[in-house]
């Protein structure tokens, strides 16, 4: 009696007669639950002719079951094969197992547990480690779960759950070799509504055909970057939808194409004139020129308080780094000596102010003033930027009415990169897209309060500290 313990299995028709620990090829422990499987009336009746069936032979059957904490579990029993007593029929039929999963040699309880862990956001490797199942088996269970949740018949996506008022669209890198995909999300909820390979107008047309014209009538605006293909696609099929270009992309264009290029040009002039000190100051001035005055003042205050931005290492060495001051003084010095930099700073502040306005007429006046200032400089970089708001004027001033941005879309892109890194890449694009849709709808605060999460967390912490840190 000391070699085994009796553990109730709660499996329908299975009677546990003994449980013992068996050796495995890995370091994990495993319990073997031996028992018998009860015959049912359905097993005793022939499905072809209705005659009685008798036991023809018996063979040993094993199914993986729910783990007991860090210990794996296998259910073992004798399964009968029945034969019809009618000599003209002679139909063979194996004994039914009511608790067996449909597609794998595991119990339904283990399949449900695996699906729950995947739904809570654990990676396939972590779930494989917790359940003892192979990674391919975990993937098949996960793919079936995602298809049940997001497709009608395993092939066609379900329509959006709710009517969206504001959409966000952007492209992201799918694979190396300049292969991209498009993601469209509901800006109000953050849910991914559509994913498609490519980044052309056709991807937008396919989305409109998918949701239907009636659903698109309820959409008021869409936020995107300066991609003209997306803008033209919505204008062709849905004229009532207003395309909105957010502040981030226009400010980034100004910082990269104007401020940085003007600074580099002035630096080259200083070097040509032998002003090495002026060139040195301009070389390290990009952050000062692109930051707001409030940020510079905040950093100077932190420098006075000697804020530590990098701690010294006690094991691997490394010096302590504190916040450096003089940001505001350096900013004022640059503004006094360089007229173009002063103009760039003026345009930067006017852009920030324009995107705080809630009246399209006032915002249009402010944007027009910015274009006039850029034209007045005669500088090629400012002239290039003046054409940007001129070509996207309607979408820029629409921000005054529709206070939306593509910030959630950029966050979705970061989430997509995280999903891809966790899995070390996906070869199946359909599975990858379904994982993205599921991740966008996951309530992270809810699953962290779940007892399943904490039980899984403790098992991972006991058996693999690296996975515990990544969880």
mmCIF file of N, CA, C and O in Angstrom, residues 121 123 150 170-173 183-186 189-195 406-426 431-444 447:
data_model
loop_
_atom_site.group_PDB
_atom_site.id
_atom_site.type_symbol
_atom_site.label_atom_id
_atom_site.label_comp_id
_atom_site.label_asym_id
_atom_site.label_seq_id
_atom_site.Cartn_x
_atom_site.Cartn_y
_atom_site.Cartn_z
ATOM 1 N N UNK A 121 -2.966 34.011 -22.025
ATOM 2 C CA UNK A 121 -1.826 34.700 -22.593
ATOM 3 C C UNK A 121 -0.497 34.003 -22.448
ATOM 4 O O UNK A 121 0.527 34.555 -22.849
ATOM 5 N N UNK A 123 2.537 31.577 -23.419
ATOM 6 C CA UNK A 123 3.054 31.159 -24.715
ATOM 7 C C UNK A 123 2.920 29.647 -24.870
ATOM 8 O O UNK A 123 2.722 28.915 -23.895
ATOM 9 N N UNK A 150 -13.030 33.076 -33.562
ATOM 10 C CA UNK A 150 -12.979 34.209 -34.497
ATOM 11 C C UNK A 150 -13.423 33.868 -35.916
ATOM 12 O O UNK A 150 -13.425 34.759 -36.767
ATOM 13 N N UNK A 170 -2.589 50.918 -40.260
ATOM 14 C CA UNK A 170 -1.139 51.061 -40.431
ATOM 15 C C UNK A 170 -0.606 49.757 -40.984
ATOM 16 O O UNK A 170 -1.275 48.713 -40.929
ATOM 17 N N UNK A 171 0.619 49.800 -41.516
ATOM 18 C CA UNK A 171 1.267 48.582 -41.979
ATOM 19 C C UNK A 171 2.352 48.184 -40.988
ATOM 20 O O UNK A 171 2.861 49.016 -40.249
ATOM 21 N N UNK A 172 2.692 46.895 -40.985
ATOM 22 C CA UNK A 172 3.765 46.401 -40.141
ATOM 23 C C UNK A 172 4.541 45.341 -40.907
ATOM 24 O O UNK A 172 4.041 44.738 -41.866
ATOM 25 N N UNK A 173 5.769 45.134 -40.483
ATOM 26 C CA UNK A 173 6.631 44.167 -41.150
ATOM 27 C C UNK A 173 6.184 42.746 -40.817
ATOM 28 O O UNK A 173 6.091 42.370 -39.651
ATOM 29 N N UNK A 183 -2.893 46.276 -40.722
ATOM 30 C CA UNK A 183 -3.761 46.032 -39.577
ATOM 31 C C UNK A 183 -4.742 47.188 -39.452
ATOM 32 O O UNK A 183 -4.366 48.349 -39.590
ATOM 33 N N UNK A 184 -6.012 46.863 -39.224
ATOM 34 C CA UNK A 184 -7.065 47.858 -39.004
ATOM 35 C C UNK A 184 -7.692 47.562 -37.650
ATOM 36 O O UNK A 184 -8.085 46.424 -37.377
ATOM 37 N N UNK A 185 -7.771 48.570 -36.790
ATOM 38 C CA UNK A 185 -8.285 48.376 -35.437
ATOM 39 C C UNK A 185 -9.426 49.349 -35.160
ATOM 40 O O UNK A 185 -9.586 50.362 -35.849
ATOM 41 N N UNK A 186 -10.215 49.000 -34.158
ATOM 42 C CA UNK A 186 -11.235 49.895 -33.621
ATOM 43 C C UNK A 186 -10.552 50.773 -32.572
ATOM 44 O O UNK A 186 -10.095 50.271 -31.543
ATOM 45 N N UNK A 189 -11.937 50.634 -28.822
ATOM 46 C CA UNK A 189 -11.701 49.454 -27.993
ATOM 47 C C UNK A 189 -10.288 48.913 -28.118
ATOM 48 O O UNK A 189 -9.823 48.189 -27.234
ATOM 49 N N UNK A 190 -9.600 49.228 -29.209
ATOM 50 C CA UNK A 190 -8.276 48.675 -29.457
ATOM 51 C C UNK A 190 -8.296 47.299 -30.081
ATOM 52 O O UNK A 190 -7.243 46.698 -30.293
ATOM 53 N N UNK A 191 -9.486 46.766 -30.415
ATOM 54 C CA UNK A 191 -9.588 45.433 -30.991
ATOM 55 C C UNK A 191 -9.152 45.440 -32.458
ATOM 56 O O UNK A 191 -9.513 46.344 -33.218
ATOM 57 N N UNK A 192 -8.394 44.428 -32.843
ATOM 58 C CA UNK A 192 -7.996 44.266 -34.236
ATOM 59 C C UNK A 192 -9.181 43.711 -35.014
ATOM 60 O O UNK A 192 -9.737 42.670 -34.658
ATOM 61 N N UNK A 193 -9.561 44.405 -36.083
ATOM 62 C CA UNK A 193 -10.703 44.003 -36.891
ATOM 63 C C UNK A 193 -10.299 43.302 -38.172
ATOM 64 O O UNK A 193 -11.056 42.486 -38.703
ATOM 65 N N UNK A 194 -9.122 43.622 -38.705
ATOM 66 C CA UNK A 194 -8.754 43.101 -40.022
ATOM 67 C C UNK A 194 -7.236 43.056 -40.150
ATOM 68 O O UNK A 194 -6.541 43.969 -39.702
ATOM 69 N N UNK A 195 -6.752 41.993 -40.750
ATOM 70 C CA UNK A 195 -5.341 41.831 -41.064
ATOM 71 C C UNK A 195 -5.239 41.260 -42.465
ATOM 72 O O UNK A 195 -5.999 40.348 -42.832
ATOM 73 N N UNK A 406 -3.210 57.903 -34.243
ATOM 74 C CA UNK A 406 -2.820 56.517 -34.534
ATOM 75 C C UNK A 406 -1.965 55.938 -33.415
ATOM 76 O O UNK A 406 -1.224 54.977 -33.627
ATOM 77 N N UNK A 407 -2.066 56.513 -32.224
ATOM 78 C CA UNK A 407 -1.278 56.023 -31.094
ATOM 79 C C UNK A 407 -1.596 54.583 -30.749
ATOM 80 O O UNK A 407 -0.695 53.779 -30.484
ATOM 81 N N UNK A 408 -2.893 54.212 -30.754
ATOM 82 C CA UNK A 408 -3.260 52.834 -30.450
ATOM 83 C C UNK A 408 -2.786 51.882 -31.533
ATOM 84 O O UNK A 408 -2.472 50.715 -31.252
ATOM 85 N N UNK A 409 -2.742 52.368 -32.767
ATOM 86 C CA UNK A 409 -2.243 51.514 -33.850
ATOM 87 C C UNK A 409 -0.751 51.249 -33.660
ATOM 88 O O UNK A 409 -0.279 50.128 -33.868
ATOM 89 N N UNK A 410 0.000 52.279 -33.274
ATOM 90 C CA UNK A 410 1.424 52.087 -33.021
ATOM 91 C C UNK A 410 1.632 51.145 -31.828
ATOM 92 O O UNK A 410 2.559 50.331 -31.821
ATOM 93 N N UNK A 411 0.773 51.263 -30.820
ATOM 94 C CA UNK A 411 0.839 50.318 -29.703
ATOM 95 C C UNK A 411 0.522 48.904 -30.137
ATOM 96 O O UNK A 411 1.122 47.941 -29.645
ATOM 97 N N UNK A 412 -0.430 48.768 -31.072
ATOM 98 C CA UNK A 412 -0.753 47.444 -31.624
ATOM 99 C C UNK A 412 0.443 46.875 -32.369
ATOM 100 O O UNK A 412 0.723 45.675 -32.284
ATOM 101 N N UNK A 413 1.163 47.721 -33.098
ATOM 102 C CA UNK A 413 2.365 47.259 -33.798
ATOM 103 C C UNK A 413 3.420 46.755 -32.817
ATOM 104 O O UNK A 413 4.111 45.760 -33.081
ATOM 105 N N UNK A 414 3.551 47.438 -31.684
ATOM 106 C CA UNK A 414 4.492 46.989 -30.653
ATOM 107 C C UNK A 414 4.056 45.638 -30.080
ATOM 108 O O UNK A 414 4.895 44.765 -29.803
ATOM 109 N N UNK A 415 2.752 45.476 -29.882
ATOM 110 C CA UNK A 415 2.231 44.197 -29.391
ATOM 111 C C UNK A 415 2.490 43.074 -30.397
ATOM 112 O O UNK A 415 2.818 41.943 -30.024
ATOM 113 N N UNK A 416 2.367 43.376 -31.695
ATOM 114 C CA UNK A 416 2.620 42.378 -32.743
ATOM 115 C C UNK A 416 4.081 41.941 -32.710
ATOM 116 O O UNK A 416 4.397 40.754 -32.813
ATOM 117 N N UNK A 417 4.988 42.900 -32.550
ATOM 118 C CA UNK A 417 6.406 42.564 -32.460
ATOM 119 C C UNK A 417 6.686 41.686 -31.249
ATOM 120 O O UNK A 417 7.496 40.753 -31.307
ATOM 121 N N UNK A 418 6.010 41.982 -30.146
ATOM 122 C CA UNK A 418 6.204 41.190 -28.921
ATOM 123 C C UNK A 418 5.718 39.756 -29.127
ATOM 124 O O UNK A 418 6.381 38.807 -28.718
ATOM 125 N N UNK A 419 4.556 39.592 -29.762
ATOM 126 C CA UNK A 419 4.033 38.251 -30.045
ATOM 127 C C UNK A 419 4.995 37.460 -30.921
ATOM 128 O O UNK A 419 5.225 36.270 -30.693
ATOM 129 N N UNK A 420 5.553 38.126 -31.918
ATOM 130 C CA UNK A 420 6.470 37.438 -32.830
ATOM 131 C C UNK A 420 7.767 37.054 -32.113
ATOM 132 O O UNK A 420 8.303 35.961 -32.327
ATOM 133 N N UNK A 421 8.285 37.927 -31.247
ATOM 134 C CA UNK A 421 9.518 37.616 -30.524
ATOM 135 C C UNK A 421 9.314 36.470 -29.538
ATOM 136 O O UNK A 421 10.189 35.627 -29.361
ATOM 137 N N UNK A 422 8.167 36.451 -28.868
ATOM 138 C CA UNK A 422 7.902 35.386 -27.898
ATOM 139 C C UNK A 422 7.902 34.015 -28.552
ATOM 140 O O UNK A 422 8.319 33.027 -27.944
ATOM 141 N N UNK A 423 7.408 33.945 -29.788
ATOM 142 C CA UNK A 423 7.331 32.663 -30.493
ATOM 143 C C UNK A 423 8.528 32.417 -31.395
ATOM 144 O O UNK A 423 8.585 31.395 -32.074
ATOM 145 N N UNK A 424 9.490 33.361 -31.418
ATOM 146 C CA UNK A 424 10.644 33.267 -32.308
ATOM 147 C C UNK A 424 10.199 33.158 -33.773
ATOM 148 O O UNK A 424 10.804 32.435 -34.566
ATOM 149 N N UNK A 425 9.127 33.872 -34.106
ATOM 150 C CA UNK A 425 8.646 33.905 -35.488
ATOM 151 C C UNK A 425 7.529 32.907 -35.737
ATOM 152 O O UNK A 425 7.383 31.914 -35.018
ATOM 153 N N UNK A 426 6.723 33.193 -36.749
ATOM 154 C CA UNK A 426 5.619 32.327 -37.155
ATOM 155 C C UNK A 426 5.755 32.005 -38.637
ATOM 156 O O UNK A 426 5.962 32.892 -39.465
ATOM 157 N N UNK A 431 -2.325 31.572 -38.486
ATOM 158 C CA UNK A 431 -2.225 31.370 -37.045
ATOM 159 C C UNK A 431 -1.695 32.633 -36.366
ATOM 160 O O UNK A 431 -2.198 33.044 -35.310
ATOM 161 N N UNK A 432 -0.717 33.271 -36.986
ATOM 162 C CA UNK A 432 -0.147 34.511 -36.451
ATOM 163 C C UNK A 432 -1.202 35.611 -36.384
ATOM 164 O O UNK A 432 -1.324 36.312 -35.366
ATOM 165 N N UNK A 433 -1.990 35.766 -37.430
ATOM 166 C CA UNK A 433 -3.021 36.810 -37.451
ATOM 167 C C UNK A 433 -4.100 36.545 -36.398
ATOM 168 O O UNK A 433 -4.587 37.475 -35.738
ATOM 169 N N UNK A 434 -4.482 35.275 -36.226
ATOM 170 C CA UNK A 434 -5.472 34.951 -35.195
ATOM 171 C C UNK A 434 -4.914 35.221 -33.796
ATOM 172 O O UNK A 434 -5.654 35.673 -32.907
ATOM 173 N N UNK A 435 -3.623 34.956 -33.581
ATOM 174 C CA UNK A 435 -2.995 35.257 -32.294
ATOM 175 C C UNK A 435 -3.006 36.758 -32.027
ATOM 176 O O UNK A 435 -3.216 37.201 -30.888
ATOM 177 N N UNK A 436 -2.800 37.563 -33.069
ATOM 178 C CA UNK A 436 -2.829 39.020 -32.913
ATOM 179 C C UNK A 436 -4.229 39.481 -32.518
ATOM 180 O O UNK A 436 -4.393 40.306 -31.614
ATOM 181 N N UNK A 437 -5.250 38.962 -33.194
ATOM 182 C CA UNK A 437 -6.625 39.337 -32.869
ATOM 183 C C UNK A 437 -6.968 38.948 -31.430
ATOM 184 O O UNK A 437 -7.616 39.705 -30.697
ATOM 185 N N UNK A 438 -6.501 37.785 -31.000
ATOM 186 C CA UNK A 438 -6.785 37.328 -29.638
ATOM 187 C C UNK A 438 -6.051 38.181 -28.613
ATOM 188 O O UNK A 438 -6.607 38.525 -27.564
ATOM 189 N N UNK A 439 -4.803 38.541 -28.898
ATOM 190 C CA UNK A 439 -4.027 39.360 -27.960
ATOM 191 C C UNK A 439 -4.619 40.746 -27.802
ATOM 192 O O UNK A 439 -4.571 41.340 -26.716
ATOM 193 N N UNK A 440 -5.214 41.303 -28.859
ATOM 194 C CA UNK A 440 -5.799 42.642 -28.779
ATOM 195 C C UNK A 440 -7.068 42.668 -27.932
ATOM 196 O O UNK A 440 -7.475 43.722 -27.459
ATOM 197 N N UNK A 441 -7.689 41.512 -27.736
ATOM 198 C CA UNK A 441 -8.938 41.439 -26.961
ATOM 199 C C UNK A 441 -8.738 40.898 -25.557
ATOM 200 O O UNK A 441 -9.698 40.744 -24.814
ATOM 201 N N UNK A 442 -7.509 40.600 -25.183
ATOM 202 C CA UNK A 442 -7.253 39.952 -23.900
ATOM 203 C C UNK A 442 -7.343 40.953 -22.764
ATOM 204 O O UNK A 442 -6.780 42.040 -22.833
ATOM 205 N N UNK A 443 -8.060 40.570 -21.715
ATOM 206 C CA UNK A 443 -8.151 41.386 -20.504
ATOM 207 C C UNK A 443 -7.022 40.961 -19.579
ATOM 208 O O UNK A 443 -7.133 39.991 -18.836
ATOM 209 N N UNK A 444 -5.902 41.675 -19.625
ATOM 210 C CA UNK A 444 -4.718 41.270 -18.871
ATOM 211 C C UNK A 444 -4.917 41.409 -17.366
ATOM 212 O O UNK A 444 -4.356 40.652 -16.584
ATOM 213 N N UNK A 447 -6.878 38.092 -16.095
ATOM 214 C CA UNK A 447 -6.216 36.797 -16.010
ATOM 215 C C UNK A 447 -5.127 36.783 -14.955
ATOM 216 O O UNK A 447 -4.774 35.733 -14.424
#
